Each structure stands twice: as structure tokens, then as C-alpha cells.
XYZ file of C-alpha atoms in Angstrom:
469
model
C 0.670 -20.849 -12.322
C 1.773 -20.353 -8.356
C 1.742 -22.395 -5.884
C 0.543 -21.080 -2.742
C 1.789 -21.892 0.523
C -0.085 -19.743 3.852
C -0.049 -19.292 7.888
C -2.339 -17.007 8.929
C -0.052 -15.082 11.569
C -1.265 -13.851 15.258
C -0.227 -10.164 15.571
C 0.464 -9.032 19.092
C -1.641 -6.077 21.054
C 0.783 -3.511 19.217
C -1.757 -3.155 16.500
C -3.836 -0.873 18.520
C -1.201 1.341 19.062
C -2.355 2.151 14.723
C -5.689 3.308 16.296
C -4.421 6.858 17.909
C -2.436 8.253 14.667
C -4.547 10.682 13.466
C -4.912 12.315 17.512
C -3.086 15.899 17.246
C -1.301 14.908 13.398
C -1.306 17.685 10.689
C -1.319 14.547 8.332
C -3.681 12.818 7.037
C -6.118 15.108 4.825
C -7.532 16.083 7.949
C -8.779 19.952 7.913
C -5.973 21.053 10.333
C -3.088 23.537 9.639
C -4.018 25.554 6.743
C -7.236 24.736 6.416
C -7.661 27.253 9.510
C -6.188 30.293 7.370
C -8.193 32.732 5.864
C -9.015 32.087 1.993
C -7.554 33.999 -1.095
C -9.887 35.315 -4.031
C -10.054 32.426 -6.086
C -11.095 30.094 -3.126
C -7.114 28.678 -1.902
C -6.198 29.453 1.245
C -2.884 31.261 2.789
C -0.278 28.837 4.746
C 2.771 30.349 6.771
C 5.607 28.812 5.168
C 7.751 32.090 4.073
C 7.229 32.305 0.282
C 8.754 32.666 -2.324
C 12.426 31.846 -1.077
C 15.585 31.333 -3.164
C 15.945 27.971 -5.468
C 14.089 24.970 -6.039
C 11.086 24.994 -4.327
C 10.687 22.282 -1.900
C 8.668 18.682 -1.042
C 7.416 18.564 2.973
C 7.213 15.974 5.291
C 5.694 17.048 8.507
C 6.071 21.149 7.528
C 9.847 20.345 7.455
C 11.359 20.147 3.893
C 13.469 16.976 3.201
C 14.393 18.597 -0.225
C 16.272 21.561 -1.031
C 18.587 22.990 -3.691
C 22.327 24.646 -4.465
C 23.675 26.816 -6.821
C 25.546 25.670 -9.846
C 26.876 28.493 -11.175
C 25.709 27.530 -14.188
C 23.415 29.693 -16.908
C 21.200 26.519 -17.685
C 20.671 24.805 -14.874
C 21.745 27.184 -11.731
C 20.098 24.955 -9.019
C 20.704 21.349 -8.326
C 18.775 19.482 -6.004
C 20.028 18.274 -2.433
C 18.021 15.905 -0.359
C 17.703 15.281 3.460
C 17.238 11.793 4.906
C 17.382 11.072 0.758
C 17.161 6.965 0.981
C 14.082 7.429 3.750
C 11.769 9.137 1.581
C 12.771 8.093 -1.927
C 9.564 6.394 -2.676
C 7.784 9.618 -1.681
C 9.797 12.417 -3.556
C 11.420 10.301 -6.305
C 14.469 11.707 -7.394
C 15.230 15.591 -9.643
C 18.332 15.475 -11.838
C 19.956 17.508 -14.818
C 21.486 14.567 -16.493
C 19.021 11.829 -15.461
C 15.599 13.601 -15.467
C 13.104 13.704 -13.053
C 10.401 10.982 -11.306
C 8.244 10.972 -8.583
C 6.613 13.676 -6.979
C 9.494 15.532 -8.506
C 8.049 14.864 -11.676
C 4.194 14.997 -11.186
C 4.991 18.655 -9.890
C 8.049 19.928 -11.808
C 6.650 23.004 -12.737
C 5.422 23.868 -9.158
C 9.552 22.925 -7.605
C 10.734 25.231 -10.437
C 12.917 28.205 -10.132
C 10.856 30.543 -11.843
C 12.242 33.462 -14.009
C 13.920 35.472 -10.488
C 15.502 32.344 -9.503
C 12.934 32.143 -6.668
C 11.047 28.809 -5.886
C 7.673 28.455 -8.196
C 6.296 26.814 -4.987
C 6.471 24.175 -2.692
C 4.812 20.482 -2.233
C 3.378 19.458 1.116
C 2.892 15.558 1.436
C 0.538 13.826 3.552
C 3.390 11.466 5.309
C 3.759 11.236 9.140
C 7.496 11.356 9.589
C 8.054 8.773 12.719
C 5.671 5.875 10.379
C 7.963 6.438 7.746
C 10.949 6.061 9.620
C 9.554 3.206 11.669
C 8.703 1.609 8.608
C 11.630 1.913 6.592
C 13.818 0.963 9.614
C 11.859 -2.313 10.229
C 12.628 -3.533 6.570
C 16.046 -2.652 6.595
C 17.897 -4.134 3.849
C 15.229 -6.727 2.417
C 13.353 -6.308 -0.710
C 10.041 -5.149 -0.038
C 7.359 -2.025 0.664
C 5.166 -0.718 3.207
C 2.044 1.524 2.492
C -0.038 3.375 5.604
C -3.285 5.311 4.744
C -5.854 6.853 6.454
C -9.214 4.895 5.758
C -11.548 7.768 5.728
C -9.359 10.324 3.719
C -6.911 8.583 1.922
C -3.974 10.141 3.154
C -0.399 8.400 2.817
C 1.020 8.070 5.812
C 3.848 6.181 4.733
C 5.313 5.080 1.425
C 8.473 2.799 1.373
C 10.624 0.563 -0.961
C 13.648 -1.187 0.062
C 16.159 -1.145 -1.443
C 16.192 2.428 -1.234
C 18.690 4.902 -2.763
C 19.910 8.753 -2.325
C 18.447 10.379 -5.243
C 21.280 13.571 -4.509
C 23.958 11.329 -5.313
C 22.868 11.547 -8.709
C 21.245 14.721 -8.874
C 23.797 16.952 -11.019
C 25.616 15.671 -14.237
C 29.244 15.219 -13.008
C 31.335 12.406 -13.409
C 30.625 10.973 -10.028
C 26.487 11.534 -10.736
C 26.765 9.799 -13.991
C 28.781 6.821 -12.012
C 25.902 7.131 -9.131
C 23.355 6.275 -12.005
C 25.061 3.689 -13.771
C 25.264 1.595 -10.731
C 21.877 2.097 -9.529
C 20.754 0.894 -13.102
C 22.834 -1.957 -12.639
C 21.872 -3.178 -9.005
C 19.820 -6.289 -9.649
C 17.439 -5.501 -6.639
C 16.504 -2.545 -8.570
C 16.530 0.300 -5.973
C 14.679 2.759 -8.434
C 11.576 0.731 -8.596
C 8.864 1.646 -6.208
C 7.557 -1.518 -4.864
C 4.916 0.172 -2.856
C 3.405 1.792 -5.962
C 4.321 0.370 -8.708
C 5.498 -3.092 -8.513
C 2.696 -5.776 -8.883
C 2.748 -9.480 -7.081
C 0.509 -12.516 -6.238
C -1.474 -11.271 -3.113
C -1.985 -14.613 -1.070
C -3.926 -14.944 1.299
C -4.538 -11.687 1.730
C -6.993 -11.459 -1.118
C -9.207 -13.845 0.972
C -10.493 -10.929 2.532
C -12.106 -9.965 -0.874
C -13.305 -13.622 -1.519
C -15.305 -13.384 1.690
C -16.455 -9.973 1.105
C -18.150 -11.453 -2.169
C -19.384 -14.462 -0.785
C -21.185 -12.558 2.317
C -22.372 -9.505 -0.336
C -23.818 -12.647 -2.786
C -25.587 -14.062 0.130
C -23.550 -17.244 -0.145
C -23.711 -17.154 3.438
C -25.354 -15.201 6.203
C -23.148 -14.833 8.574
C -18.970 -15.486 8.810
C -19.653 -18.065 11.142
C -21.627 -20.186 9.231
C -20.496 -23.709 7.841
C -18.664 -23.933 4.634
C -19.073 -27.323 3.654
C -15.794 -27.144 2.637
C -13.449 -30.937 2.454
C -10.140 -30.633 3.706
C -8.489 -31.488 0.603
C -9.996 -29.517 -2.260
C -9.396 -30.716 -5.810
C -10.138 -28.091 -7.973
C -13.099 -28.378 -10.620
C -12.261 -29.939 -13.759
C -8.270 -30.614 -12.511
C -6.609 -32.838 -10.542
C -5.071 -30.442 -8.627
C -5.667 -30.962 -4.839
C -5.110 -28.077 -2.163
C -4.597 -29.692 1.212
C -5.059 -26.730 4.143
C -2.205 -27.454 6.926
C -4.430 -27.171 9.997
C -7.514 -29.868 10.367
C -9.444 -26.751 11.677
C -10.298 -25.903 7.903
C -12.200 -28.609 7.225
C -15.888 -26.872 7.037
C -14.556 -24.255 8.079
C -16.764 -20.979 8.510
C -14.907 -17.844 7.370
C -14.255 -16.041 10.522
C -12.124 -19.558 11.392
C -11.166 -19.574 7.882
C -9.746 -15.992 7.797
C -7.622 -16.992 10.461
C -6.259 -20.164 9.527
C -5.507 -18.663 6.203
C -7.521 -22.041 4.680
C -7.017 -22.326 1.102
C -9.686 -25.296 0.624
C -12.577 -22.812 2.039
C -11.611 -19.449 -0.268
C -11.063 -21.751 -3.693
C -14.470 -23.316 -3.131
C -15.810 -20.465 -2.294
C -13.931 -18.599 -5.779
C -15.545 -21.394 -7.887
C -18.749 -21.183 -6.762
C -19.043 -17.620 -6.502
C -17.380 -17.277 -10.336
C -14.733 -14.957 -11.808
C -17.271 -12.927 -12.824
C -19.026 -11.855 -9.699
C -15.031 -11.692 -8.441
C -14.278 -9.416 -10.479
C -17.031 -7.172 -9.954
C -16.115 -7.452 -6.168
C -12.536 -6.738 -6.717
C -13.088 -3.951 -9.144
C -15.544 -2.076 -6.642
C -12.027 -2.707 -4.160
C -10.080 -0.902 -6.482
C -8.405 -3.786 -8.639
C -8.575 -2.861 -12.529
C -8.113 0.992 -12.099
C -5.805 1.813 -14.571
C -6.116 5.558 -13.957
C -4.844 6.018 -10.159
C -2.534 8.526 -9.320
C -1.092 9.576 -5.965
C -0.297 12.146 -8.301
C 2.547 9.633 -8.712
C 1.068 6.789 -11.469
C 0.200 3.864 -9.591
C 0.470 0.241 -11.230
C -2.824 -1.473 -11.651
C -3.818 -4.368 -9.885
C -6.070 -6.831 -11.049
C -8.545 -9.442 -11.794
C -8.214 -11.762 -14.976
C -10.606 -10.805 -17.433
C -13.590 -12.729 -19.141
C -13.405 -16.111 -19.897
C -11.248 -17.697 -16.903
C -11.594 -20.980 -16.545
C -13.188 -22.768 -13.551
C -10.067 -24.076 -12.235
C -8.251 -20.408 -13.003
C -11.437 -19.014 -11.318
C -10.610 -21.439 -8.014
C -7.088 -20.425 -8.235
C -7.557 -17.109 -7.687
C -9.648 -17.197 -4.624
C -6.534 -17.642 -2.850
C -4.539 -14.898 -4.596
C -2.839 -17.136 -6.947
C -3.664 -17.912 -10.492
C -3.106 -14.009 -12.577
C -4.512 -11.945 -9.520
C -1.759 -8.977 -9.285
C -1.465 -6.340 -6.537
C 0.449 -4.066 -5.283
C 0.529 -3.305 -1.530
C -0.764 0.056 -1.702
C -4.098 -2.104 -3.372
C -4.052 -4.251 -0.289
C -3.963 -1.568 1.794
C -7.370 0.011 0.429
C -8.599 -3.291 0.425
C -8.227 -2.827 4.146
C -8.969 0.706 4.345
C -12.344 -0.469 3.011
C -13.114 -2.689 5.425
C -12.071 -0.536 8.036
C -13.969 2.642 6.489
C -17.223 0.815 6.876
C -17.046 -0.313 3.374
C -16.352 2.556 1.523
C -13.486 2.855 -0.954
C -11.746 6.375 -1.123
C -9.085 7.693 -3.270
C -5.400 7.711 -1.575
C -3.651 10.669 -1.805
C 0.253 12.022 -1.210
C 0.107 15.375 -1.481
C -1.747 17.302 1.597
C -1.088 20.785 -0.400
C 0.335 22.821 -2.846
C 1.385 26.205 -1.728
C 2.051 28.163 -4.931
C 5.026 31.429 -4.825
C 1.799 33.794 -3.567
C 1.520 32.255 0.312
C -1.834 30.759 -1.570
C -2.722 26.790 -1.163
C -4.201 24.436 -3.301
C -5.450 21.145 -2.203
C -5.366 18.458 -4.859
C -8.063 15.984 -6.039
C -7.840 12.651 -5.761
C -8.090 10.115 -8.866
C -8.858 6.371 -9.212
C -12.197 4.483 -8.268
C -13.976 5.209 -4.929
C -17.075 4.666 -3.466
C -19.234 1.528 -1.862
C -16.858 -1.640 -2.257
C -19.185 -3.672 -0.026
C -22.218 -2.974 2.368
C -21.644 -1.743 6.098
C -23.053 -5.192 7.560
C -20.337 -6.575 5.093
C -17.523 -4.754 6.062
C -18.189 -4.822 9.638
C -18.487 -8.498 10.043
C -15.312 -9.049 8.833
C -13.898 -6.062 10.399
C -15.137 -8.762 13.571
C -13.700 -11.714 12.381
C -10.322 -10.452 11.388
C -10.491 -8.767 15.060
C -10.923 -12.337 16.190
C -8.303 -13.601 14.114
C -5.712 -11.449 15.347
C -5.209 -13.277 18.774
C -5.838 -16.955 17.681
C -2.503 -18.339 16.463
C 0.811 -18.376 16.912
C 0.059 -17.656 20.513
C -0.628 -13.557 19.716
C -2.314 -11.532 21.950
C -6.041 -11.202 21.696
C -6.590 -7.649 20.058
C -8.934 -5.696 20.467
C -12.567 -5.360 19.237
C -12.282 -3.698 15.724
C -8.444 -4.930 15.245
C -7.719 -7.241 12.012
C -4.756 -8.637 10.907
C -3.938 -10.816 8.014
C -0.753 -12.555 6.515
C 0.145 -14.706 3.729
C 3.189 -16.455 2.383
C 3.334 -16.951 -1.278
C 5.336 -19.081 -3.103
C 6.064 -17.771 -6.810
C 6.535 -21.279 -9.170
C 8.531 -19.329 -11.796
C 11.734 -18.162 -9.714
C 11.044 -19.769 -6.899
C 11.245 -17.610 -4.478
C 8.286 -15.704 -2.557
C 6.978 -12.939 -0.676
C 5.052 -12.536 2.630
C 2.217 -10.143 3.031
C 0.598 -8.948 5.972
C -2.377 -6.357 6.230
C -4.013 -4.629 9.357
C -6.624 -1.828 10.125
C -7.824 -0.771 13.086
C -11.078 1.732 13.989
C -9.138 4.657 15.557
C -10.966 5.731 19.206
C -9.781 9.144 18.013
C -9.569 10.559 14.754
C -9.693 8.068 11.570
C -9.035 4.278 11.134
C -6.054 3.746 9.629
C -4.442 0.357 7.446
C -1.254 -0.956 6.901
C 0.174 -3.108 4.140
C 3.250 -5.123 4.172
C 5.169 -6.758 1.287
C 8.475 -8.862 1.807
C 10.065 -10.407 -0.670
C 12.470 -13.317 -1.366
C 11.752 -15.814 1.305
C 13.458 -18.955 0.736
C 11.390 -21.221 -1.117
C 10.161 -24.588 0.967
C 10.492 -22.679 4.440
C 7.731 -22.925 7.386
C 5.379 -20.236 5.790
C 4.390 -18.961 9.844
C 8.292 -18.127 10.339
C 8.891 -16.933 6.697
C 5.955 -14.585 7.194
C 7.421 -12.897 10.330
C 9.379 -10.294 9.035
C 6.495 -9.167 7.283
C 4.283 -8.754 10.978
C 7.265 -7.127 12.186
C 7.779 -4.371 9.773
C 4.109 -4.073 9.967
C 4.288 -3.920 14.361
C 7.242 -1.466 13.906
C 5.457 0.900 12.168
C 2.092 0.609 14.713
C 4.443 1.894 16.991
C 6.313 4.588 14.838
C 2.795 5.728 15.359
C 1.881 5.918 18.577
């Protein structure tokens, strides 16, 4: 079982600088760049980008490759892959090696970044990442453990995808002695590098999941409105338990959930968990994209989830404040955000903008995993309100704007005691498409003030804002 420890964090006017990504951005899904070229027979359409061309073919990041590839002189393997910027975008092309195999986008399209038969590129891979978020991003985290994930609400586009550690996949790309020695210490490294914490590397949400909590209270018609009364002591004790959860700041006693969202109360959202039931939870959560064991970016995705049937009331309690066996990942809480910010609608993310294939001709590829209605417009859009109001109330923030939300959470883990800080935002873009951001930072020290320990987390998440402005 964890125990949970939260601040709910003020995030400074920077947030709206998330709002003008998409202006004048071939990212994103949007229908720019190729889109605008006229279509081939079977219904792709033509890009630019000179094809075929010598090698391996090549994985984009604003039209500029960040792979490419060198001859061997070898019979069996006569191109070897060479990366540029290789620990920035790590998490978004995984790594291509003849001793060591491939993962990644490397992977999900191997045939496509072939050499085919002439020793000319099969095609090339053109990702939905916006090169100055990544950077920002992956920058901001520096050498913590922990991920960022950036999407576009209303097309599921990646913006940016990072893990930290990171690690050069091209200095283990070929099977020479100093690959093989690359490899073996990566393997080694107890901060794993070669796990993708954005995608694949599941946690305790916190707080943050007390966003979905009040999404199913409001849709159940628990309440009217997020500023009604809660009824809601103090000190909770959980049903049939002695276990008490005290919230830090008196303001949470009967606390309505606008004030609850940003006090980050724990005695409201349990309550609230119990009474609503895992069951109706779980339906909530699933229609947010928890228990979707078939996403793929094309890159598989870890599932998040709810606990299944027959969790008990205090378990049920538990998780209302992302504790208990609720599991995440932070490109989860970031649709969980997009949603909101999407007026309630779910859609599946996506890294790959296009696929041009070795005729100039482009295919654009579908997206997997749940989508559709997580919660009603009037849902998502009061607590699109109440997160904006959150945003400015505490630790002396900045009042954002109408339509800005932020949320963090510190978590303390019971079984290694250490935890990780979390912090999601959206914003409703005044041009082009709202975008949401979520932060994961791990190993806090156990016991600290959970308002400092959570900063890193806001910061990571206000240097990116501005990677994107």
C-alpha cells in the first residue's frame, strides 16, 4: 500500500505560453505540409523529401532527419546506423543495432528504414515531435530520473517524448568491441537508461488522478456544480480501517472540488472514491484511457490502470487519491488532460505524422487504443474552470488565465521509499489546438516538504511551455 503525501503547486503565467504551439507548426497531425500535395493512385499523397536516397532510410523530427546511416563494408549488414542529437530523442526513435537488435520506432518500422535490395532507403519515418519542446523538455530534467509527454488534445500528436536517463543509441549501434562494451554498461546502469519512462514505465499517479475522481463524481451527479460543499471532515478515516488521512491545509475541510483540486485535499477525493465505488471508477477511468492494453504510438505503450472487481471499500478510498494499485504512466496523465482540455473527448495519441515510402508517396498512420467521450462537455469544462482557478492560488503563482489548469502531486512510494512528483497542465490554444503536458520526476527524498519536492516537476513542465512559444 502507498502512502500519499500532496501540495497542490501554483504554476506561474508561463503556462499560456502552451496555448500558441500549434500557430504556423508542421506538427501536430494538423493537415499542413503534405497534406497540400497532390494524391497518388491508391489515395497517399506525394511529399518533397528527395526519395529514394542511399542507406538506411531515415526517422524526422521537424523535416530534418536525426537518424542516418554508414557503410560497413560488410556483405550482411552494409549500413549501420548513426544518430544526431542521439540521447535527445532516444525515447522517440529507440535505438537500430546489428548485434543488439532493434526497439522503438526503429522497430515498429524496420521494414520501412530498410535498405532495400539496391542498397537504397525502403523509406523514411516522419514523427509528429516539435523539436524546441523536446529540447526544452529534455534540458529541464537534466540528469534526474523521470519523463515528459506533450500532445495535442484534438489530434493526438506527440509533441514531445522524453526519459531521463537518456542514452546514445549509435554508441551501440554496430557489433564491435567497443558497441558490445556500450551495451553491457547500459544493461548494467541501475537507473536503467533503456527504459522509456514516458511510455512504458507505470507509477502511482497522486494527486493527479483527482482530476478523474471529480470527473466521476460531477458525471454521477454526486454534485452539481465544483463549487458545491463536500461534506467532507478534515481527517478522513477510511471505511472499515483505521486508517486516518489528515489534509495539510484547514481549507479542505468541506471542501468543494474546485478548492479541493487546488489544495490537492486527500480527505475530499477518498470520500468522494468510496462513495462513488470502484466500480463506477473504473468505468470513468477506462472511458480516460486506463485499462487499454492495446495502445500503440506505433511504439507499445504500458497500460495503466484501475484494480479490477472486487476492491475493497477501503482499497476503493485509497485509490481516489492515486494510491492503493492505480498505475499510470505519464503519457496516461497526459490524455487524462488532453480530455479535459478537448472538451471531453478522448483521442488516440500518435508519433508518427507520416510514412513516405521509396516512391515520393505518403501514408498517414492510424491511431490505436480507446477514444471517444471520456466525460460530458459541461463536465470537462467545469473543471477545465476550476483547474484554471487553481493555477494562481498557492504558492503565491500567478493567476492564469481563463482555460489554464495545472495540477501536481507528490507521492510517496511505502516499498522503497522514495517518490515521484507529477505535474499536469492543458491549456485551450487561442490559435490552433489545446495542447497538455505531463510531468513525472522521480526519487524525491522521502519525508521532504511535498510543495518543494514537487518543484522540479513544475519546472520541467514551465521549461517546456516555453520551448514552445
Amino acid at each position: 500500500m502507498h502512502s500519499t503525501i500532496r501540495g497542490a503547486l501554483g504554476v506561474s503565467s508561463a503556462l499560456v505560453a502552451l496555448a500558441v504551439l500549434s500557430a504556423g507548426c508542421d506538427q501536430g497531425g494538423s493537415s499542413t505540409g503534405s497534406a497540400d500535395k497532390p494524391a497518388t493512385e491508391d489515395g497517399t499523397r506525394r511529399t518533397d523529401r528527395p526519395s529514394p536516397h542511399p542507406g538506411l532510410g531515415d526517422i524526422l523530427v521537424g523535416d530534418a532527419p536525426v537518424t542516418g546511416s554508414r557503410r560497413t563494408g560488410e556483405d550482411k549488414a552494409p549500413f549501420e546506423r548513426t544518430y544526431t542529437d542521439g540521447a535527445l530523442y532516444a525515447a522517440v526513435t529507440g535505438f537500430r543495432s546489428t548485434a543488439f537488435g532493434n526497439a522503438g520506432l526503429e522497430s515498429a518500422y524496420g521494414d520501412v528504414l530498410s535498405a532495400d535490395a539496391s542498397g537504397n532507403a525502403s523509406g523514411d519515418v516522419m514523427t509528429t515531435i516539435d523539436p524546441k519542446a523536446q529540447k526544452a523538455a529534455f534540458d529541464a530534467l537534466g540528469d534526474r530520473r523521470g519523463a515528459v509527454v506533450a500532445l495535442d488534445a484534438e489530434s493526438g500528436a506527440l509533441l514531445a517524448v522524453v526519459s531521463t536517463p537518456s542514452y546514445d543509441p549509435g554508441t551501440f549501434s554496430g557489433h564491435g568491441g567497443a558497441d558490445a562494451k556500450a551495451w553491457k554498461a547500459l544493461n548494467a546502469d541501475r537507473r536503467s537508461p533503456l527504459l522509456n519512462r514516458a511510455l512504458r514505465e507505470v507509477g502511482a499517479p497522486g494527486g493527479t488522478f483527482h482530476v478523474v475522481v471529480a470527473a466521476a463524481a460531477l458525471e454521477k451527479g454526486l454534485y452539481e456544480s465544483v463549487d458545491d460543499r463536500t461534506d467532507s471532515p478534515l481527517t478522513y478515516v477510511l471505511p472499515q480501517s483505521t486508517i486516518r488521512l489528515t489534509s495539510a491545509s484547514p481549507g479542505c475541510e468541506d471542501a468543494p472540488i474546485a478548492r479541493a483540486l487546488s489544495l490537492s485535499c486527500d480527505n475530499v477525493f477518498a470520500k468522494m472514491a468510496s462513495e462513488l465505488g470502484a466500480d463506477e471508477l473504473r468505468s470513468v477511468a477506462e472511458r480516460f484511457g486506463f485499462d487499454d492494453d492495446a495502445l500503440t504510438v506505433p511504439v507499445r505503450v504500458a497500460e495503466s490502470s484501475y484494480p479490477r472487481a472486487g476492491v475493497s471499500r477501503p482499497a476503493t478510498a485509497l485509490t481516489g487519491i492515486g494510491a492503493g494499485d492505480v498505475r499510470a504512466t505519464p503519457l496516461a496523465m497526459a490524455r487524462v488532460a488532453a480530455a479535459v482540455a478537448n472538451g471531453g473527448r478522448l483521442v488516440g495519441p500518435s508519433l508518427v505524422e507520416r510514412v513516405t515510402k521509396a516512391d515520393g508517396g505518403t501514408v498517414r498512420p492510424k491511431t490505436s487504443g480507446r477514444t471517444g467521450r471520456a466525460v460530458s462537455r459541461g463536465t470537462a469544462d467545469a473543471l477545465k474552470d476550476a483547474l484554471g482557478t487553481a493555477a494562481g492560488e498557492v504558492l503565491g503563482g500567478d493567476e492564469a488565465g481563463s482555460g489554464t489548469g495545472a495540477k501536481a502531486a507528490w507521492v510517496t512510494d511505502g516499498r522503497d521509499g522514495t517518490g515521484s512528483a507529477w505535474f499536469i497542465a492543458y491549456t485551450d490554444g487561442t490559435k490552433g489546438h489545446p495542447v497538455a503536458v505531463a510531468v513525472r520526476v522521480e526519487d524525491q527524498p522521502s519525508g521532504a516538504d511535498p510543495r518543494k519536492a514537487a518543484e522540479p516537476a513544475v519546472a520541467v513542465g514551465e521549461a517546456l511551455l516555453a520551448g514552445l512559444s
